[in-house]
Short mmCIF file of C-alpha atoms in Angstrom, two decimals:
data_model
loop_
_atom_site.label_atom_id
_atom_site.label_comp_id
_atom_site.label_asym_id
_atom_site.label_seq_id
_atom_site.Cartn_x
_atom_site.Cartn_y
_atom_site.Cartn_z
CA MET A 14 6.32 29.73 0.38
CA ALA A 15 4.81 29.71 3.82
CA LYS A 16 1.00 31.20 3.83
CA GLU A 17 0.81 34.28 6.03
CA ALA A 18 -1.69 33.64 9.10
CA THR A 19 -4.79 35.86 8.88
CA GLY A 20 -5.66 35.90 12.43
CA ARG A 21 -9.40 34.73 11.30
CA GLY A 22 -10.26 31.04 11.60
CA PRO A 23 -13.09 29.17 8.97
CA ASP A 24 -16.27 30.21 9.35
CA GLY A 25 -19.25 27.70 10.61
CA ALA A 26 -19.63 26.23 6.66
CA ALA A 27 -15.89 25.94 6.49
CA LEU A 28 -15.64 23.97 9.88
CA GLU A 29 -18.62 21.53 8.62
CA GLY A 30 -16.31 20.78 5.51
CA MET A 31 -13.57 20.33 7.32
CA LEU A 32 -15.25 18.07 9.86
CA ALA A 33 -16.97 16.07 6.66
CA VAL A 34 -13.22 15.51 5.09
CA ALA A 35 -12.18 14.47 8.90
CA ARG A 36 -14.79 12.02 9.29
CA PHE A 37 -14.70 9.85 5.99
CA HIS A 38 -10.98 10.01 5.69
CA ARG A 39 -10.58 8.69 9.23
CA GLU A 40 -12.63 5.45 8.40
CA HIS A 41 -10.57 5.48 4.84
CA GLU A 42 -6.99 5.49 6.43
CA ARG A 43 -8.64 2.57 8.61
CA PHE A 44 -8.94 0.36 5.92
CA HIS A 45 -5.51 1.23 4.32
CA SER A 46 -3.84 0.41 7.50
CA MET A 47 -5.43 -3.11 7.37
CA ASN A 48 -5.06 -3.15 3.44
CA GLY A 49 -1.32 -2.12 3.29
CA LEU A 50 -0.35 -4.98 5.77
CA GLU A 51 -1.64 -7.49 3.85
CA GLN A 52 -0.41 -6.32 0.36
CA ALA A 53 2.82 -6.10 2.52
CA ALA A 54 2.34 -9.84 3.40
CA GLU A 55 1.52 -10.80 -0.21
CA ILE A 56 4.78 -9.18 -1.32
CA ARG A 57 6.67 -11.14 0.93
CA ARG A 58 5.34 -14.38 0.06
CA ASP A 59 6.39 -13.83 -3.50
CA SER A 60 9.47 -13.06 -2.16
CA ASN A 61 10.23 -15.85 -0.31
CA ALA A 62 9.30 -18.32 -3.07
CA LEU A 63 11.92 -16.57 -5.46
CA LYS A 64 14.23 -17.10 -2.57
CA VAL A 65 13.56 -21.15 -2.31
CA LEU A 66 14.22 -21.14 -5.75
CA ALA A 67 17.10 -19.21 -5.90
CA GLN A 68 18.78 -21.51 -2.84
CA ARG A 69 17.37 -24.69 -5.09
CA TRP A 70 19.37 -23.44 -8.18
CA LEU A 71 22.57 -22.84 -6.22
CA GLU A 72 22.88 -26.02 -4.71
CA ALA A 73 21.89 -27.74 -8.56
CA ALA A 74 24.85 -25.85 -9.65
CA GLU A 75 26.99 -27.74 -6.95
CA SER A 76 25.50 -31.20 -7.45
CA GLY A 77 25.03 -31.46 -10.93
CA ARG A 78 22.21 -33.03 -12.60
CA SER A 79 20.76 -36.33 -13.07
CA THR A 80 21.84 -38.43 -15.78
CA LEU A 81 18.28 -39.21 -16.67
CA ASP A 82 17.33 -38.35 -20.46
CA TYR A 83 14.63 -35.91 -20.12
CA ASP A 84 14.70 -35.46 -24.15
CA ASP A 85 13.12 -38.68 -24.02
CA PRO A 86 9.37 -37.86 -24.90
CA ARG A 87 8.02 -40.48 -22.60
CA PHE A 88 9.68 -38.29 -19.66
CA GLN A 89 8.11 -34.39 -20.87
CA ALA A 90 5.96 -34.22 -18.35
CA ALA A 91 8.52 -34.64 -15.89
CA GLY A 92 9.51 -31.78 -13.19
CA CYS A 93 12.97 -30.47 -13.65
CA ASP A 94 14.65 -32.45 -10.61
CA ASP A 95 17.45 -29.84 -10.44
CA LEU A 96 15.11 -26.37 -10.92
CA ASN A 97 12.11 -27.42 -8.40
CA ASP A 98 11.83 -27.23 -4.65
CA LYS A 99 9.07 -29.46 -3.61
CA ALA A 100 7.80 -26.99 -0.73
CA ALA A 101 7.81 -24.27 -3.29
CA VAL A 102 6.08 -26.10 -5.78
CA ALA A 103 3.36 -27.32 -3.13
CA THR A 104 2.76 -23.68 -1.78
CA THR A 105 3.20 -21.60 -5.12
CA GLY A 106 2.43 -23.77 -7.53
CA ILE A 107 5.77 -22.65 -9.26
CA LEU A 108 6.87 -26.12 -11.36
CA PHE A 109 9.41 -26.14 -14.20
CA MET A 110 8.92 -28.83 -16.58
CA GLU A 111 11.40 -30.43 -19.25
CA GLY A 112 11.06 -28.86 -22.39
CA GLU A 113 7.98 -26.44 -21.35
CA SER A 114 8.54 -22.80 -20.91
CA GLU A 115 8.47 -20.12 -18.21
CA PRO A 116 6.14 -21.38 -15.35
CA PRO A 117 2.93 -19.60 -16.00
CA GLU A 118 3.14 -18.79 -12.07
CA ILE A 119 5.79 -16.47 -12.70
CA GLY A 120 4.52 -14.74 -15.53
CA GLN A 121 1.35 -13.85 -13.31
CA MET A 122 3.96 -12.78 -10.59
CA LYS A 123 5.42 -10.18 -12.89
CA THR A 124 2.11 -8.95 -14.10
CA LYS A 125 0.69 -8.66 -10.73
CA LEU A 126 3.82 -6.98 -9.47
CA SER A 127 3.55 -4.51 -12.16
CA GLY A 128 0.10 -4.06 -11.80
CA MET A 129 0.82 -3.22 -7.97
CA ALA A 130 3.66 -0.97 -8.90
CA ALA A 131 1.46 1.06 -11.58
CA GLY A 132 -1.14 1.40 -8.51
CA PHE A 133 1.11 2.68 -6.16
CA ASP A 134 2.32 5.27 -8.45
CA ARG A 135 -1.38 6.31 -9.05
CA THR A 136 -1.83 6.58 -5.75
CA ALA A 137 1.21 8.43 -4.87
CA GLY A 138 0.36 11.08 -7.34
CA TRP A 139 -3.28 11.40 -6.21
CA LEU A 140 -2.05 11.99 -2.46
CA ALA A 141 0.42 14.61 -3.18
CA GLN A 142 -2.34 16.54 -5.20
CA LYS A 143 -4.74 16.17 -2.00
CA MET A 144 -2.06 16.62 0.37
CA GLU A 145 -1.06 20.03 -1.50
CA ALA A 146 -4.60 21.13 -0.97
CA GLY A 147 -4.68 19.63 2.52
CA TRP A 148 -2.08 22.14 3.70
CA GLU A 149 -3.67 24.87 2.34
CA ARG A 150 -7.11 24.32 3.79
CA GLU A 151 -5.86 23.30 7.11
CA SER A 152 -3.84 26.45 7.68
CA ALA A 153 -6.88 27.72 8.45
CA LEU A 154 -6.70 25.92 12.00
CA LEU A 155 -3.80 28.05 12.71
CA THR A 156 -5.45 30.39 14.94
CA PRO A 157 -5.65 31.00 19.12
CA GLU A 158 -9.37 29.88 18.97
CA LEU A 159 -8.18 26.35 16.66
CA ALA A 160 -5.03 25.46 17.90
CA SER A 161 -5.83 22.72 19.82
CA ALA A 162 -7.59 21.09 16.75
CA ALA A 163 -4.60 22.10 14.63
CA GLN A 164 -2.12 19.95 16.24
CA PRO A 165 -3.46 16.67 16.07
CA ARG A 166 -4.75 17.48 12.60
CA PHE A 167 -1.57 18.66 11.47
CA ALA A 168 -0.19 15.56 12.69
CA ALA A 169 -2.59 13.34 10.77
CA LEU A 170 -1.77 15.66 7.48
CA ALA A 171 1.58 14.87 8.34
CA ARG A 172 1.74 11.28 8.50
CA THR A 173 -0.62 11.01 5.27
CA THR A 174 1.95 13.13 3.28
CA LEU A 175 4.77 10.70 4.23
CA THR A 176 2.70 7.67 3.00
CA GLY A 177 2.11 9.19 0.01
CA LEU A 178 5.88 9.64 -0.47
CA GLY A 179 6.41 5.99 0.70
CA LEU A 180 4.04 4.54 -1.93
CA GLY A 181 5.97 6.45 -4.70
CA VAL A 182 9.33 4.39 -3.39
CA VAL A 183 7.15 1.11 -2.97
CA SER A 184 6.36 1.73 -6.62
CA ARG A 185 9.95 1.90 -7.53
CA LEU A 186 11.03 -1.00 -5.42
CA LEU A 187 8.34 -3.07 -7.47
CA GLU A 188 9.46 -1.99 -10.88
CA ALA A 189 13.31 -3.07 -10.23
CA ALA A 190 11.93 -6.01 -8.63
CA VAL A 191 10.12 -6.78 -12.48
CA THR A 192 13.09 -5.63 -14.22
CA ALA A 193 15.28 -8.20 -12.60
CA LEU A 194 12.58 -10.97 -13.18
CA SER A 195 12.61 -10.17 -16.99
CA ALA A 196 16.45 -10.04 -17.25
CA GLN A 197 16.52 -13.66 -17.82
CA VAL A 198 14.67 -16.34 -19.92
CA LEU A 199 13.13 -18.34 -17.30
CA VAL A 200 12.87 -21.55 -19.06
CA PRO A 201 14.62 -24.65 -18.01
CA ALA A 202 17.48 -24.89 -20.79
CA ALA A 203 18.64 -20.98 -20.42
CA VAL A 204 18.35 -21.28 -16.43
CA ARG A 205 20.52 -24.23 -17.15
CA LYS A 206 23.19 -22.83 -18.64
CA ASP A 207 23.97 -20.31 -15.56
CA LEU A 208 22.40 -21.63 -12.62
CA VAL A 209 24.40 -19.65 -10.36
CA GLY A 210 23.69 -15.99 -12.61
CA SER A 211 19.99 -16.88 -12.64
CA ALA A 212 19.99 -17.37 -8.75
CA GLN A 213 21.62 -14.03 -8.19
CA LEU A 214 18.94 -12.29 -10.40
CA LEU A 215 16.25 -13.85 -8.34
CA LEU A 216 17.78 -13.03 -5.06
CA ALA A 217 17.99 -9.26 -6.11
CA ALA A 218 14.15 -9.47 -7.05
CA SER A 219 13.76 -11.14 -3.86
CA TRP A 220 15.43 -8.60 -1.69
CA LEU A 221 13.87 -5.63 -3.74
CA LEU A 222 10.46 -6.72 -2.96
CA ASP A 223 11.25 -7.30 0.81
CA GLU A 224 12.13 -3.90 0.73
CA ALA A 225 9.02 -3.01 -0.98
CA SER A 226 7.21 -5.13 1.67
CA SER A 227 8.95 -3.25 4.47
CA VAL A 228 8.26 0.37 3.30
CA LEU A 229 4.78 -0.63 2.79
CA ALA A 230 4.35 -2.05 6.10
CA GLU A 231 5.51 1.00 7.69
CA GLN A 232 3.27 2.78 5.85
CA ALA A 233 0.66 0.93 6.91
CA ALA A 234 1.54 1.22 10.75
CA ASP A 235 2.00 4.76 10.54
CA ILE A 236 -1.31 5.78 9.11
CA ALA A 237 -2.85 3.25 11.85
CA ARG A 238 -1.07 5.76 14.53
CA SER A 239 -3.14 8.90 12.95
CA ASP A 240 -6.66 7.08 14.34
CA PRO A 241 -5.81 8.77 17.71
CA SER A 242 -5.27 12.66 15.79
CA TRP A 243 -8.04 12.22 13.44
CA THR A 244 -10.40 11.01 16.93
CA ALA A 245 -9.32 14.14 18.81
CA TYR A 246 -9.65 16.62 15.88
CA ILE A 247 -12.92 15.45 15.03
CA GLU A 248 -13.99 15.33 18.66
CA ASP A 249 -12.56 19.05 18.87
CA LEU A 250 -14.53 20.33 15.63
CA GLN A 251 -17.78 18.60 16.71
CA ALA A 252 -17.44 20.49 20.16
CA ARG A 253 -17.75 23.78 18.45
CA GLU A 254 -20.73 23.18 16.25
CA PRO A 255 -23.72 25.60 16.95
CA THR A 256 -26.23 23.79 18.69
CA GLY A 257 -28.76 26.56 18.38
CA PRO A 258 -30.76 27.98 15.64
CA PRO A 259 -28.58 29.76 13.11
CA PRO A 260 -28.20 33.65 13.46
CA GLY A 261 -31.04 35.60 12.33
CA ALA A 262 -33.57 32.68 11.69
CA THR A 263 -37.00 34.14 13.05
CA PRO A 264 -37.67 32.06 16.03
CA PRO A 265 -40.61 29.55 15.98
CA GLU A 266 -44.39 30.32 17.30
CA PRO A 267 -44.66 29.38 20.92
CA PHE A 268 -47.09 26.23 21.18
CA VAL A 269 -49.93 27.19 23.57
CA VAL A 270 -51.77 24.60 25.07
CA THR A 271 -55.56 25.87 25.30
CA ALA A 272 -58.14 23.90 27.88
CA GLY A 273 -61.29 22.37 25.66
CA PRO A 274 -64.91 22.70 26.37
CA THR A 275 -66.23 21.43 30.05
#
C-alpha cells in the first residue's frame, strides 16, 4: 500500500541519519560493483573448463579408446587419454586418472559453487529486508523542499532493490548447476558408460553457470551506475546541513582583548 505523503520532510536529526546511510553505502556499493565482476569471471572460468571437458568426451565417443590395458598396475598413475584435455589439465588441474575417483578439483568446484549459492541467497534475503526499510525511510524525501534529493536517492534505491532480486536468481542458477554436476558419478568407469550423456550434463551445468555469471555481472554494472546518483544525493543533503549553532543554543561570550600595562 502506498504511503500517504504528509507534506513534512525529515527533521535535522533524520537528515543526518539519512546522510550517514548514504555515505557508507555508496562506498559499500563501490566494493560490490568490483567484487561482483570478479565473482562473475570466476564462475565463467569454471563454466569454460566444463565446456572443454564436455567437448573432449564428445570427441572420445566418436573416436574410441586406446588399446592400452590401463588395468595393468604399471599404468594406474596414467591420465585417461579419452577423458582429459591437456589445456584443461594445465589451467584447472582437472585430471581424470585410471582407476581413480572423481578429480578433487571437480569436488572443490561443486563445494565452492554451493557455498556461493548459499551466500548469494543470504545476501538477497538481507537486501530484501533492508530495501523494504529503505523505501519507507526515503519516502520522507517526497516533499517540495527535498524533491531534488529524492530523484537520485530513489534511482540508487531502485538499482539496489533489483540487485537483491538478481542475486536470488544467481543463487538458483548456481544450485541448478551443482545439481547437474551431481547427477552423475564422475569417475572414469561411470563416465565411459555414457560419454555423450555425461558430456551433455557437463554442458547443461556450464550453460547454467554462464547465465549466473551474466546476471551477476549485470548486477555489478548496474550498481556502478548508481555512483553518480549517490554522489548527487549526498551533495544535496550536505548543502542542507546547518552551519551555525543549533536553535536555542546560548551564544558564546565575546572575546575581548584588553591592553596590558604600559
